[in-house]
PDB file of C-alpha atoms in Angstrom:
ATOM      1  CA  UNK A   1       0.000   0.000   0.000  1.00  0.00           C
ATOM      2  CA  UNK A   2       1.203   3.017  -1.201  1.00  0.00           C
ATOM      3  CA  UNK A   3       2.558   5.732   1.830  1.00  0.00           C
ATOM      4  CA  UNK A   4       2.466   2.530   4.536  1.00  0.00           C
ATOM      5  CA  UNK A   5       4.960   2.460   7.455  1.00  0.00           C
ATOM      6  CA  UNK A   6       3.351  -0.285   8.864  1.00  0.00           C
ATOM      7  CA  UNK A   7       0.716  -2.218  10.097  1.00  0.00           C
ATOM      8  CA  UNK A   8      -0.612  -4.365  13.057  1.00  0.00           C
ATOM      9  CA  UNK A   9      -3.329  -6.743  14.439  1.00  0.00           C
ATOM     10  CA  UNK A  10      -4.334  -6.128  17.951  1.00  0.00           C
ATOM     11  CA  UNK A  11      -6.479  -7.698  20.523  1.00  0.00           C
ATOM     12  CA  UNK A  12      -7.687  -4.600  22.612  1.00  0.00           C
ATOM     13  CA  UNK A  13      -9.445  -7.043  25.205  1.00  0.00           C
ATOM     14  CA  UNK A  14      -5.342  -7.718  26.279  1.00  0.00           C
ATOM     15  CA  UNK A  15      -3.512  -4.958  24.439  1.00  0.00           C
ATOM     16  CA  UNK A  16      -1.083  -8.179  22.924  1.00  0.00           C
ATOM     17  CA  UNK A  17      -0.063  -7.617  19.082  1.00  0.00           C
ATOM     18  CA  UNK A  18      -0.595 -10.625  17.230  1.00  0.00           C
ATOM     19  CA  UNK A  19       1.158  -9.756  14.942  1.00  0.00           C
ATOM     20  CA  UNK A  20       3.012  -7.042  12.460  1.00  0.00           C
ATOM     21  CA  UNK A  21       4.512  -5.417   9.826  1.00  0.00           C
ATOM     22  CA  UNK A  22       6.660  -2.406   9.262  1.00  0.00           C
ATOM     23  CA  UNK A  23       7.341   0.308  11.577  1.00  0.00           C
ATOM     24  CA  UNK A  24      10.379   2.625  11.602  1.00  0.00           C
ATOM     25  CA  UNK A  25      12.443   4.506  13.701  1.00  0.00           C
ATOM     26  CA  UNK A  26       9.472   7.192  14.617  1.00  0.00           C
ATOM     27  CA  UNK A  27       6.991   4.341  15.537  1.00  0.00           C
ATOM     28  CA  UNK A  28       7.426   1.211  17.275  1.00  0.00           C
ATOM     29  CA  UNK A  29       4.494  -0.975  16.151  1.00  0.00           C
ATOM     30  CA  UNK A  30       4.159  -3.087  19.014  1.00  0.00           C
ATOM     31  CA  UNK A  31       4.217  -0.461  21.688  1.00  0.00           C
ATOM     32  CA  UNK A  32       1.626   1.822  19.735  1.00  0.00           C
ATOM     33  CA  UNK A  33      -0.518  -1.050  19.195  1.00  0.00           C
ATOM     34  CA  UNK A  34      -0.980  -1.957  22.728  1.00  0.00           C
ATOM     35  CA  UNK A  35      -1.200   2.028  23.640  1.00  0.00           C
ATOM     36  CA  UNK A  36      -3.888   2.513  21.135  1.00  0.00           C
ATOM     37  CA  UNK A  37      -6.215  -0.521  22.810  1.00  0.00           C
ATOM     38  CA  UNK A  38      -6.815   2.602  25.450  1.00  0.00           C
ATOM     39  CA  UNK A  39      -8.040   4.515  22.497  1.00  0.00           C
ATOM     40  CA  UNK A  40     -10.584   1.530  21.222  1.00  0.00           C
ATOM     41  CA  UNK A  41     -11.664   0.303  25.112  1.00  0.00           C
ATOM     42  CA  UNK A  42     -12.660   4.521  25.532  1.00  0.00           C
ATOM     43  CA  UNK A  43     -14.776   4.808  22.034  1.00  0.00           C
ATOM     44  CA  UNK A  44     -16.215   1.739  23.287  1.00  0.00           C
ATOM     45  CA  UNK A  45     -17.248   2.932  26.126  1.00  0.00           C
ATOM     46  CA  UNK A  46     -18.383   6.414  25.050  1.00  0.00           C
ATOM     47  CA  UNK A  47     -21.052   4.486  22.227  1.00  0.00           C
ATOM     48  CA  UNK A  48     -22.330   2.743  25.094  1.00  0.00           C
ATOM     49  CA  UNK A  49     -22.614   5.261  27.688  1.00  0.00           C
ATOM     50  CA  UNK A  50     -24.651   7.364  24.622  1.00  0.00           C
ATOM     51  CA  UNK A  51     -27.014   4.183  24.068  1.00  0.00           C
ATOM     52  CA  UNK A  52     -26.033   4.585  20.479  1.00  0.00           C
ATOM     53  CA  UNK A  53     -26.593   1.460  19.448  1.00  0.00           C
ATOM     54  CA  UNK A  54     -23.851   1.331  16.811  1.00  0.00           C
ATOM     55  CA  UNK A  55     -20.502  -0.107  16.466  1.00  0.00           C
ATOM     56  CA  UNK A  56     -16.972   1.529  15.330  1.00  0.00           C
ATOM     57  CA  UNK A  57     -16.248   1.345  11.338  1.00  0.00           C
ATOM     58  CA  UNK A  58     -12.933   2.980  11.903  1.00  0.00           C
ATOM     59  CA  UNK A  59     -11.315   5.419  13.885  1.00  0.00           C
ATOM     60  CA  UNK A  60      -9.125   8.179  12.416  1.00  0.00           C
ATOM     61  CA  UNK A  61      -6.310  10.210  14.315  1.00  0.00           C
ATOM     62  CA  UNK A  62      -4.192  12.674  11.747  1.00  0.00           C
ATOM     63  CA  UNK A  63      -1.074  14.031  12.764  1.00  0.00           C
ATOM     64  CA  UNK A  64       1.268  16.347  10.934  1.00  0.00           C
ATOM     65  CA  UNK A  65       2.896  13.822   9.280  1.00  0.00           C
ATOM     66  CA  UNK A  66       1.362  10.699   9.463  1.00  0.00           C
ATOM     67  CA  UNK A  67      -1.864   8.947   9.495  1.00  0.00           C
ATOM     68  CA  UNK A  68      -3.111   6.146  11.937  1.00  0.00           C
ATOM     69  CA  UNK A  69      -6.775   4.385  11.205  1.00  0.00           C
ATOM     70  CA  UNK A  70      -7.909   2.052  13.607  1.00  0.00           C
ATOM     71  CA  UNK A  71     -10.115  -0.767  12.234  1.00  0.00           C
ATOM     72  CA  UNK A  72     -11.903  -3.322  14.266  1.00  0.00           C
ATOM     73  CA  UNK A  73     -12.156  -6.402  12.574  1.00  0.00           C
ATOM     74  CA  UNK A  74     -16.088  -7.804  11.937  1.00  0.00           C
ATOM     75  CA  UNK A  75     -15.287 -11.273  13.376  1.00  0.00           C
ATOM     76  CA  UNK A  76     -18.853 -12.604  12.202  1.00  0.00           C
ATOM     77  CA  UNK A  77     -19.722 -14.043  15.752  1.00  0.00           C
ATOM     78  CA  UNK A  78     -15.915 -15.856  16.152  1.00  0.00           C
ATOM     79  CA  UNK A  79     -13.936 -15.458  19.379  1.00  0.00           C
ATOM     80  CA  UNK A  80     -10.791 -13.714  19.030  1.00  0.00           C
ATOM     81  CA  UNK A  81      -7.624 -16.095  19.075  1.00  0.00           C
ATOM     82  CA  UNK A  82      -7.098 -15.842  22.475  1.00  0.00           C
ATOM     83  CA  UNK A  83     -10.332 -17.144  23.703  1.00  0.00           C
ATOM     84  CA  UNK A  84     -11.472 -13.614  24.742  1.00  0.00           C
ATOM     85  CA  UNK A  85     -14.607 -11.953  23.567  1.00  0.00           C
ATOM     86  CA  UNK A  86     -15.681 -11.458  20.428  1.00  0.00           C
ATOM     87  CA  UNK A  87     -14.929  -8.574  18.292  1.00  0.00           C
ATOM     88  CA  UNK A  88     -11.689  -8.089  20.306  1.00  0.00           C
ATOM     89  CA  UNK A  89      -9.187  -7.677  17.864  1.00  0.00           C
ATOM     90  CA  UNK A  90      -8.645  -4.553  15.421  1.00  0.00           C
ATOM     91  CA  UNK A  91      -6.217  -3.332  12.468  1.00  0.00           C
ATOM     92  CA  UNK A  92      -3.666  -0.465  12.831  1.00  0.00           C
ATOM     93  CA  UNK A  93      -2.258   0.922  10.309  1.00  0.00           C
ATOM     94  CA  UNK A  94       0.278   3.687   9.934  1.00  0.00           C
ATOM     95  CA  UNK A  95       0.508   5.846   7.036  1.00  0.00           C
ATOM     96  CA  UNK A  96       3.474   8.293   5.709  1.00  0.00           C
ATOM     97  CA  UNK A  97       1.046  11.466   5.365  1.00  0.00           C
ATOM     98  CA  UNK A  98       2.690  12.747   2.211  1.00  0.00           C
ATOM     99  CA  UNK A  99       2.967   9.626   0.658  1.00  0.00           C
ATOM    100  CA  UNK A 100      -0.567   7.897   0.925  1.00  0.00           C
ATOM    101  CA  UNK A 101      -4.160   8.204  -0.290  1.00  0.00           C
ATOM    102  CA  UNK A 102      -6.342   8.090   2.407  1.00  0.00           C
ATOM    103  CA  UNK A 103      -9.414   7.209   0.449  1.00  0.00           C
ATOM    104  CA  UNK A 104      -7.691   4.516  -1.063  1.00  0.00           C
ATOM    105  CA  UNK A 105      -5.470   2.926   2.182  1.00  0.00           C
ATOM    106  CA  UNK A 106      -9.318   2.842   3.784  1.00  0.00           C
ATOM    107  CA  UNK A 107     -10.465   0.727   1.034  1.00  0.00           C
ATOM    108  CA  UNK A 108      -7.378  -1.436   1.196  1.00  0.00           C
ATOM    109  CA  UNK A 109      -8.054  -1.845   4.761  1.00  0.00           C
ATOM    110  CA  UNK A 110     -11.112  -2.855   4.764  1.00  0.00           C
ATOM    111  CA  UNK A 111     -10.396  -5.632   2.233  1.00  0.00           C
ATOM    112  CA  UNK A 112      -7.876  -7.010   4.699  1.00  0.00           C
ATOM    113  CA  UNK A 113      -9.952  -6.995   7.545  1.00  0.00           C
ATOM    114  CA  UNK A 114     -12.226  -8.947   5.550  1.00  0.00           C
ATOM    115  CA  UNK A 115     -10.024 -11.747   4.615  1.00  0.00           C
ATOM    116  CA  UNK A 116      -8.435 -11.942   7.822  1.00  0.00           C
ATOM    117  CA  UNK A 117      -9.358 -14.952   9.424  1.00  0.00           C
ATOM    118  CA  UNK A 118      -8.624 -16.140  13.176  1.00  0.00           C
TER     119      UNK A 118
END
């Protein structure tokens, strides 16, 4: 994917990466991954506190220079790997601001998450 630094597959339920891709010397993949299952467990709990009866598509944080979507994978009903709860795990990805589409790495995401398979 055009503009990637890298990407991971997190279970939020214990903050553990599963596993990963990329990364550089501005982003450690495994330690944002396990920072950012604060950031999923709080959205979480905000939809439910508003009784919006909804679920998160994505989440989008932009920096200066980068892009990070978090994607929470639709596990159909399956458990995540660990034997947690369902719809525990989620997709990070990292992009190089200047260098990727954001349209596009959204679409590409969302193909992966579909094909992933735990």
């Amino acid at each position: 994917m055009d503009g990637a630094v890298g990407i991971a597959l997190v279970d939020y339920s214990s903050g553990m990466i599963l596993g990963k891709q990329g990364g550089n010397s501005l982003i450690d993949m495994e330690v944002a991954g396990a920072v950012l299952t604060q950031v999923v467990r709080a959205k979480i709990d905000a939809i439910e506190t508003l009784q919006l009866n909804d679920a998160i598509e994505d989440i989008l944080v932009t920096l200066g220079s980068q892009y990070h979507i978090i994607m929470p994978l639709d596990d159909g009903g399956r458990s995540s790997v660990l034997g947690g709860d369902p719809n525990t795990l989620f997709l990070y990805l990292v992009l190089d601001r200047d260098r990727a589409n954001l349209a596009m790495a959204r679409h590409l995401l969302r193909r992966i998450e579909q094909s992933v398979r735990v």
